[in-house]
C-alpha cells in the first residue's frame, strides 16, 4: 500500500505540470521501475479514464483489500459518481466513493439510502434504495466453495465484485451509480 501511495503522489505531482499521458507514464515507470509496471498502469488508468459501475467493479474484482482502497480508486469512484459497497470484519457495511457512509450491522442488517439536502445517508430499516447486509449467506460461496462472510442484496442497479483479505474472499461487494438511486425519499430543508 505504501508503494501505491508513493506512486499516486508522484503521478499527481507530474500531472500538475504536464498533461502528456505518454510522458507521465514514462517518468513514473522510470522512477519506480518495471517491477511496479502493472500497478502503475492500473493507477494511471484510474486517474485518466471514465468508468461506469460495470467497468469499475471489474477493476476491483479479486483485489486484496487488507489495507483498504487506493486513493486513486476512491477518487475515480467519486469523479464518476460511483459508490463502492463492502463489508468489513463482522460488524460494518461501508460505502465509499461518491457516498461515504458506514453502518453497524453485526450479523447482518437492512439499510436504505435517503437524501437529505445534498447528502445521501445510510439509515437502518427499509425504505427506498434498500441494501441488505447478509452475514454468511449459505448460498454464496467463493471459488474454494467456502461461504463468503459478507454479501448484499439490493434493488439498486449494480455490478458485483469479490474482495479479498489476506488471500481469502471476504466479501461480495458491489458498485452502483448515484444516478440510479430512487429520489422518492428526498428531504430538502
PDB file of C-alpha atoms in Angstrom:
ATOM      1  CA  UNK A   1       0.000   0.000   0.000  1.00  0.00           C
ATOM      2  CA  UNK A   2       2.858   2.416   0.774  1.00  0.00           C
ATOM      3  CA  UNK A   3       4.301   1.948  -2.729  1.00  0.00           C
ATOM      4  CA  UNK A   4       0.866   2.651  -4.248  1.00  0.00           C
ATOM      5  CA  UNK A   5       0.681   5.854  -2.183  1.00  0.00           C
ATOM      6  CA  UNK A   6       4.158   6.899  -3.359  1.00  0.00           C
ATOM      7  CA  UNK A   7       3.212   6.245  -6.979  1.00  0.00           C
ATOM      8  CA  UNK A   8      -0.106   8.111  -6.605  1.00  0.00           C
ATOM      9  CA  UNK A   9       1.605  11.188  -5.154  1.00  0.00           C
ATOM     10  CA  UNK A  10       4.271  11.099  -7.873  1.00  0.00           C
ATOM     11  CA  UNK A  11       1.582  10.882 -10.585  1.00  0.00           C
ATOM     12  CA  UNK A  12      -0.286  13.825  -9.029  1.00  0.00           C
ATOM     13  CA  UNK A  13       2.905  15.878  -8.913  1.00  0.00           C
ATOM     14  CA  UNK A  14       3.796  15.250 -12.534  1.00  0.00           C
ATOM     15  CA  UNK A  15       0.195  15.730 -13.668  1.00  0.00           C
ATOM     16  CA  UNK A  16       0.161  19.181 -12.040  1.00  0.00           C
ATOM     17  CA  UNK A  17       2.819  20.392 -14.502  1.00  0.00           C
ATOM     18  CA  UNK A  18       2.328  18.093 -17.500  1.00  0.00           C
ATOM     19  CA  UNK A  19      -0.754  16.763 -19.299  1.00  0.00           C
ATOM     20  CA  UNK A  20       1.036  14.461 -21.771  1.00  0.00           C
ATOM     21  CA  UNK A  21      -0.126  10.961 -20.696  1.00  0.00           C
ATOM     22  CA  UNK A  22       2.734   9.215 -22.500  1.00  0.00           C
ATOM     23  CA  UNK A  23       5.376  11.389 -20.839  1.00  0.00           C
ATOM     24  CA  UNK A  24       3.746  10.947 -17.429  1.00  0.00           C
ATOM     25  CA  UNK A  25       3.718   7.162 -17.887  1.00  0.00           C
ATOM     26  CA  UNK A  26       7.377   7.184 -18.963  1.00  0.00           C
ATOM     27  CA  UNK A  27       8.502   9.320 -15.988  1.00  0.00           C
ATOM     28  CA  UNK A  28       6.558   7.253 -13.450  1.00  0.00           C
ATOM     29  CA  UNK A  29       7.949   3.973 -14.806  1.00  0.00           C
ATOM     30  CA  UNK A  30      11.487   5.407 -14.831  1.00  0.00           C
ATOM     31  CA  UNK A  31      11.092   6.468 -11.206  1.00  0.00           C
ATOM     32  CA  UNK A  32       9.592   3.244  -9.833  1.00  0.00           C
ATOM     33  CA  UNK A  33      10.889   0.582 -12.217  1.00  0.00           C
ATOM     34  CA  UNK A  34       9.388  -2.276 -14.188  1.00  0.00           C
ATOM     35  CA  UNK A  35       8.547  -4.332 -11.106  1.00  0.00           C
ATOM     36  CA  UNK A  36       5.650  -1.916 -10.450  1.00  0.00           C
ATOM     37  CA  UNK A  37       4.574  -1.659 -14.083  1.00  0.00           C
ATOM     38  CA  UNK A  38       1.160  -3.322 -13.554  1.00  0.00           C
ATOM     39  CA  UNK A  39       0.362  -1.176 -10.522  1.00  0.00           C
ATOM     40  CA  UNK A  40       1.472   1.974 -12.371  1.00  0.00           C
ATOM     41  CA  UNK A  41      -0.696   1.113 -15.392  1.00  0.00           C
ATOM     42  CA  UNK A  42      -3.676   0.450 -13.094  1.00  0.00           C
ATOM     43  CA  UNK A  43      -3.269   3.711 -11.176  1.00  0.00           C
ATOM     44  CA  UNK A  44      -2.822   5.728 -14.380  1.00  0.00           C
ATOM     45  CA  UNK A  45      -5.950   4.104 -15.805  1.00  0.00           C
ATOM     46  CA  UNK A  46      -7.927   5.104 -12.704  1.00  0.00           C
ATOM     47  CA  UNK A  47      -6.563   8.634 -12.874  1.00  0.00           C
ATOM     48  CA  UNK A  48      -7.272   9.192 -16.557  1.00  0.00           C
ATOM     49  CA  UNK A  49     -10.253   7.139 -17.709  1.00  0.00           C
ATOM     50  CA  UNK A  50     -14.004   7.373 -17.203  1.00  0.00           C
ATOM     51  CA  UNK A  51     -15.652   4.347 -15.582  1.00  0.00           C
ATOM     52  CA  UNK A  52     -19.184   3.019 -15.260  1.00  0.00           C
ATOM     53  CA  UNK A  53     -20.259   0.602 -12.497  1.00  0.00           C
ATOM     54  CA  UNK A  54     -19.569  -2.499 -14.595  1.00  0.00           C
ATOM     55  CA  UNK A  55     -16.033  -1.483 -15.578  1.00  0.00           C
ATOM     56  CA  UNK A  56     -15.184  -0.282 -12.074  1.00  0.00           C
ATOM     57  CA  UNK A  57     -16.453  -3.486 -10.422  1.00  0.00           C
ATOM     58  CA  UNK A  58     -14.326  -5.459 -12.893  1.00  0.00           C
ATOM     59  CA  UNK A  59     -11.281  -3.370 -11.927  1.00  0.00           C
ATOM     60  CA  UNK A  60     -11.896  -4.048  -8.222  1.00  0.00           C
ATOM     61  CA  UNK A  61     -12.700  -7.750  -8.603  1.00  0.00           C
ATOM     62  CA  UNK A  62     -10.479 -10.046  -6.524  1.00  0.00           C
ATOM     63  CA  UNK A  63      -8.409  -7.121  -5.303  1.00  0.00           C
ATOM     64  CA  UNK A  64      -6.636  -7.587  -1.981  1.00  0.00           C
ATOM     65  CA  UNK A  65      -8.192  -5.069   0.425  1.00  0.00           C
ATOM     66  CA  UNK A  66      -6.205  -5.719   3.592  1.00  0.00           C
ATOM     67  CA  UNK A  67      -5.117  -2.070   3.574  1.00  0.00           C
ATOM     68  CA  UNK A  68      -8.337  -0.725   2.071  1.00  0.00           C
ATOM     69  CA  UNK A  69      -8.803   1.032  -1.252  1.00  0.00           C
ATOM     70  CA  UNK A  70      -6.124   3.025  -3.046  1.00  0.00           C
ATOM     71  CA  UNK A  71      -6.685   6.807  -3.012  1.00  0.00           C
ATOM     72  CA  UNK A  72      -6.979   6.759  -6.819  1.00  0.00           C
ATOM     73  CA  UNK A  73      -9.738   4.112  -6.611  1.00  0.00           C
ATOM     74  CA  UNK A  74     -11.743   6.327  -4.269  1.00  0.00           C
ATOM     75  CA  UNK A  75     -11.080   9.458  -6.374  1.00  0.00           C
ATOM     76  CA  UNK A  76     -12.087   7.550  -9.519  1.00  0.00           C
ATOM     77  CA  UNK A  77     -15.321   6.356  -7.902  1.00  0.00           C
ATOM     78  CA  UNK A  78     -16.137   9.862  -6.687  1.00  0.00           C
ATOM     79  CA  UNK A  79     -15.473  11.627 -10.006  1.00  0.00           C
ATOM     80  CA  UNK A  80     -17.585   9.009 -11.831  1.00  0.00           C
ATOM     81  CA  UNK A  81     -20.458   9.222  -9.266  1.00  0.00           C
ATOM     82  CA  UNK A  82     -19.914   5.604  -8.239  1.00  0.00           C
ATOM     83  CA  UNK A  83     -20.363   4.054  -4.808  1.00  0.00           C
ATOM     84  CA  UNK A  84     -18.438   1.003  -3.580  1.00  0.00           C
ATOM     85  CA  UNK A  85     -20.244  -1.172  -1.009  1.00  0.00           C
ATOM     86  CA  UNK A  86     -18.232  -3.644   1.070  1.00  0.00           C
ATOM     87  CA  UNK A  87     -18.344  -5.309   4.459  1.00  0.00           C
ATOM     88  CA  UNK A  88     -15.530  -5.367   6.915  1.00  0.00           C
ATOM     89  CA  UNK A  89     -14.870  -7.593   9.888  1.00  0.00           C
ATOM     90  CA  UNK A  90     -18.133  -8.807  11.379  1.00  0.00           C
ATOM     91  CA  UNK A  91     -19.911  -5.575  12.092  1.00  0.00           C
ATOM     92  CA  UNK A  92     -19.730  -2.915   9.375  1.00  0.00           C
ATOM     93  CA  UNK A  93     -21.154  -2.074   5.984  1.00  0.00           C
ATOM     94  CA  UNK A  94     -19.025   0.561   4.283  1.00  0.00           C
ATOM     95  CA  UNK A  95     -19.925   2.846   1.378  1.00  0.00           C
ATOM     96  CA  UNK A  96     -17.022   4.650  -0.306  1.00  0.00           C
ATOM     97  CA  UNK A  97     -16.619   6.885  -3.328  1.00  0.00           C
ATOM     98  CA  UNK A  98     -19.453   9.280  -4.192  1.00  0.00           C
ATOM     99  CA  UNK A  99     -21.166   8.398  -0.878  1.00  0.00           C
ATOM    100  CA  UNK A 100     -19.096   7.905   2.257  1.00  0.00           C
ATOM    101  CA  UNK A 101     -21.138   6.208   4.968  1.00  0.00           C
ATOM    102  CA  UNK A 102     -20.885   3.205   7.228  1.00  0.00           C
ATOM    103  CA  UNK A 103     -23.393   1.291   9.311  1.00  0.00           C
ATOM    104  CA  UNK A 104     -23.276  -1.131  12.198  1.00  0.00           C
ATOM    105  CA  UNK A 105     -24.594  -4.495  11.083  1.00  0.00           C
ATOM    106  CA  UNK A 106     -23.352  -7.185  13.454  1.00  0.00           C
ATOM    107  CA  UNK A 107     -24.678 -10.470  11.973  1.00  0.00           C
ATOM    108  CA  UNK A 108     -26.454  -8.577   9.161  1.00  0.00           C
ATOM    109  CA  UNK A 109     -28.934  -5.724   8.864  1.00  0.00           C
ATOM    110  CA  UNK A 110     -31.303  -3.936   6.476  1.00  0.00           C
ATOM    111  CA  UNK A 111     -30.457  -0.401   5.369  1.00  0.00           C
ATOM    112  CA  UNK A 112     -31.705   2.175   2.909  1.00  0.00           C
ATOM    113  CA  UNK A 113     -30.319   5.386   1.440  1.00  0.00           C
ATOM    114  CA  UNK A 114     -32.116   8.681   1.973  1.00  0.00           C
ATOM    115  CA  UNK A 115     -31.092  12.025   0.572  1.00  0.00           C
ATOM    116  CA  UNK A 116     -31.133  14.997   2.961  1.00  0.00           C
ATOM    117  CA  UNK A 117     -30.378  18.249   1.173  1.00  0.00           C
ATOM    118  CA  UNK A 118     -27.358  17.288  -0.944  1.00  0.00           C
ATOM    119  CA  UNK A 119     -26.120  14.344   1.147  1.00  0.00           C
ATOM    120  CA  UNK A 120     -27.026  10.669   0.907  1.00  0.00           C
ATOM    121  CA  UNK A 121     -27.352   8.992   4.315  1.00  0.00           C
ATOM    122  CA  UNK A 122     -27.328   5.293   5.147  1.00  0.00           C
ATOM    123  CA  UNK A 123     -30.236   4.559   7.506  1.00  0.00           C
ATOM    124  CA  UNK A 124     -31.261   1.332   9.232  1.00  0.00           C
ATOM    125  CA  UNK A 125     -34.514  -0.267   8.158  1.00  0.00           C
ATOM    126  CA  UNK A 126     -36.334  -0.474   4.847  1.00  0.00           C
ATOM    127  CA  UNK A 127     -37.350   2.359   2.542  1.00  0.00           C
ATOM    128  CA  UNK A 128     -36.212   3.313  -0.938  1.00  0.00           C
ATOM    129  CA  UNK A 129     -32.777   2.247  -2.157  1.00  0.00           C
ATOM    130  CA  UNK A 130     -32.629  -0.780   0.158  1.00  0.00           C
ATOM    131  CA  UNK A 131     -29.425  -2.667   0.882  1.00  0.00           C
ATOM    132  CA  UNK A 132     -29.457  -5.842   2.968  1.00  0.00           C
ATOM    133  CA  UNK A 133     -26.120  -6.782   4.516  1.00  0.00           C
ATOM    134  CA  UNK A 134     -26.049 -10.561   4.914  1.00  0.00           C
ATOM    135  CA  UNK A 135     -23.594 -12.306   7.216  1.00  0.00           C
ATOM    136  CA  UNK A 136     -22.639 -15.802   5.985  1.00  0.00           C
ATOM    137  CA  UNK A 137     -25.360 -16.469   3.403  1.00  0.00           C
ATOM    138  CA  UNK A 138     -25.081 -20.235   2.876  1.00  0.00           C
ATOM    139  CA  UNK A 139     -25.947 -19.761  -0.823  1.00  0.00           C
ATOM    140  CA  UNK A 140     -22.918 -17.540  -1.560  1.00  0.00           C
ATOM    141  CA  UNK A 141     -19.573 -19.286  -1.860  1.00  0.00           C
ATOM    142  CA  UNK A 142     -16.121 -18.365  -3.129  1.00  0.00           C
ATOM    143  CA  UNK A 143     -14.078 -20.309  -5.681  1.00  0.00           C
ATOM    144  CA  UNK A 144     -12.897 -22.681  -2.932  1.00  0.00           C
ATOM    145  CA  UNK A 145     -16.574 -23.363  -2.009  1.00  0.00           C
ATOM    146  CA  UNK A 146     -16.156 -21.617   1.358  1.00  0.00           C
ATOM    147  CA  UNK A 147     -19.088 -19.416   2.399  1.00  0.00           C
ATOM    148  CA  UNK A 148     -18.355 -15.705   1.857  1.00  0.00           C
ATOM    149  CA  UNK A 149     -18.678 -13.741   5.122  1.00  0.00           C
ATOM    150  CA  UNK A 150     -20.387 -10.640   3.636  1.00  0.00           C
ATOM    151  CA  UNK A 151     -22.844 -10.476   0.746  1.00  0.00           C
ATOM    152  CA  UNK A 152     -25.570  -7.985  -0.140  1.00  0.00           C
ATOM    153  CA  UNK A 153     -28.993  -7.820  -1.710  1.00  0.00           C
ATOM    154  CA  UNK A 154     -30.332  -4.613  -3.212  1.00  0.00           C
ATOM    155  CA  UNK A 155     -32.822  -3.354  -5.790  1.00  0.00           C
ATOM    156  CA  UNK A 156     -30.355  -0.630  -6.817  1.00  0.00           C
ATOM    157  CA  UNK A 157     -28.919  -1.404 -10.287  1.00  0.00           C
ATOM    158  CA  UNK A 158     -25.358  -2.541  -9.573  1.00  0.00           C
ATOM    159  CA  UNK A 159     -22.375  -4.697 -10.508  1.00  0.00           C
ATOM    160  CA  UNK A 160     -20.907  -7.184  -8.025  1.00  0.00           C
ATOM    161  CA  UNK A 161     -17.251  -7.952  -7.339  1.00  0.00           C
ATOM    162  CA  UNK A 162     -15.314 -10.155  -4.939  1.00  0.00           C
ATOM    163  CA  UNK A 163     -12.915  -8.595  -2.431  1.00  0.00           C
ATOM    164  CA  UNK A 164     -10.122 -10.497  -0.705  1.00  0.00           C
ATOM    165  CA  UNK A 165      -8.476 -10.112   2.673  1.00  0.00           C
ATOM    166  CA  UNK A 166      -5.140 -11.905   3.123  1.00  0.00           C
ATOM    167  CA  UNK A 167      -5.894 -14.068   0.115  1.00  0.00           C
ATOM    168  CA  UNK A 168      -9.370 -15.184   1.234  1.00  0.00           C
ATOM    169  CA  UNK A 169     -12.607 -13.917  -0.298  1.00  0.00           C
ATOM    170  CA  UNK A 170     -14.332 -11.991   2.496  1.00  0.00           C
ATOM    171  CA  UNK A 171     -16.983 -10.038   0.642  1.00  0.00           C
ATOM    172  CA  UNK A 172     -19.121  -9.980  -2.456  1.00  0.00           C
ATOM    173  CA  UNK A 173     -19.342  -6.225  -2.670  1.00  0.00           C
ATOM    174  CA  UNK A 174     -20.956  -4.123  -5.356  1.00  0.00           C
ATOM    175  CA  UNK A 175     -20.666  -0.848  -7.228  1.00  0.00           C
ATOM    176  CA  UNK A 176     -23.547   1.403  -8.247  1.00  0.00           C
ATOM    177  CA  UNK A 177     -24.023   4.839  -9.748  1.00  0.00           C
ATOM    178  CA  UNK A 178     -25.752   7.516  -7.680  1.00  0.00           C
ATOM    179  CA  UNK A 179     -27.707   8.408 -10.827  1.00  0.00           C
ATOM    180  CA  UNK A 180     -29.518   5.074 -10.396  1.00  0.00           C
ATOM    181  CA  UNK A 181     -30.825   5.861  -6.900  1.00  0.00           C
ATOM    182  CA  UNK A 182     -34.542   6.384  -6.372  1.00  0.00           C
ATOM    183  CA  UNK A 183     -35.155  10.043  -5.470  1.00  0.00           C
ATOM    184  CA  UNK A 184     -38.651   9.487  -3.974  1.00  0.00           C
ATOM    185  CA  UNK A 185     -37.482   9.843  -0.381  1.00  0.00           C
ATOM    186  CA  UNK A 186     -35.510  13.058  -0.788  1.00  0.00           C
ATOM    187  CA  UNK A 187     -35.779  15.593   2.057  1.00  0.00           C
ATOM    188  CA  UNK A 188     -34.871  19.215   1.426  1.00  0.00           C
ATOM    189  CA  UNK A 189     -34.542  21.509   4.412  1.00  0.00           C
TER     190      UNK A 189
END
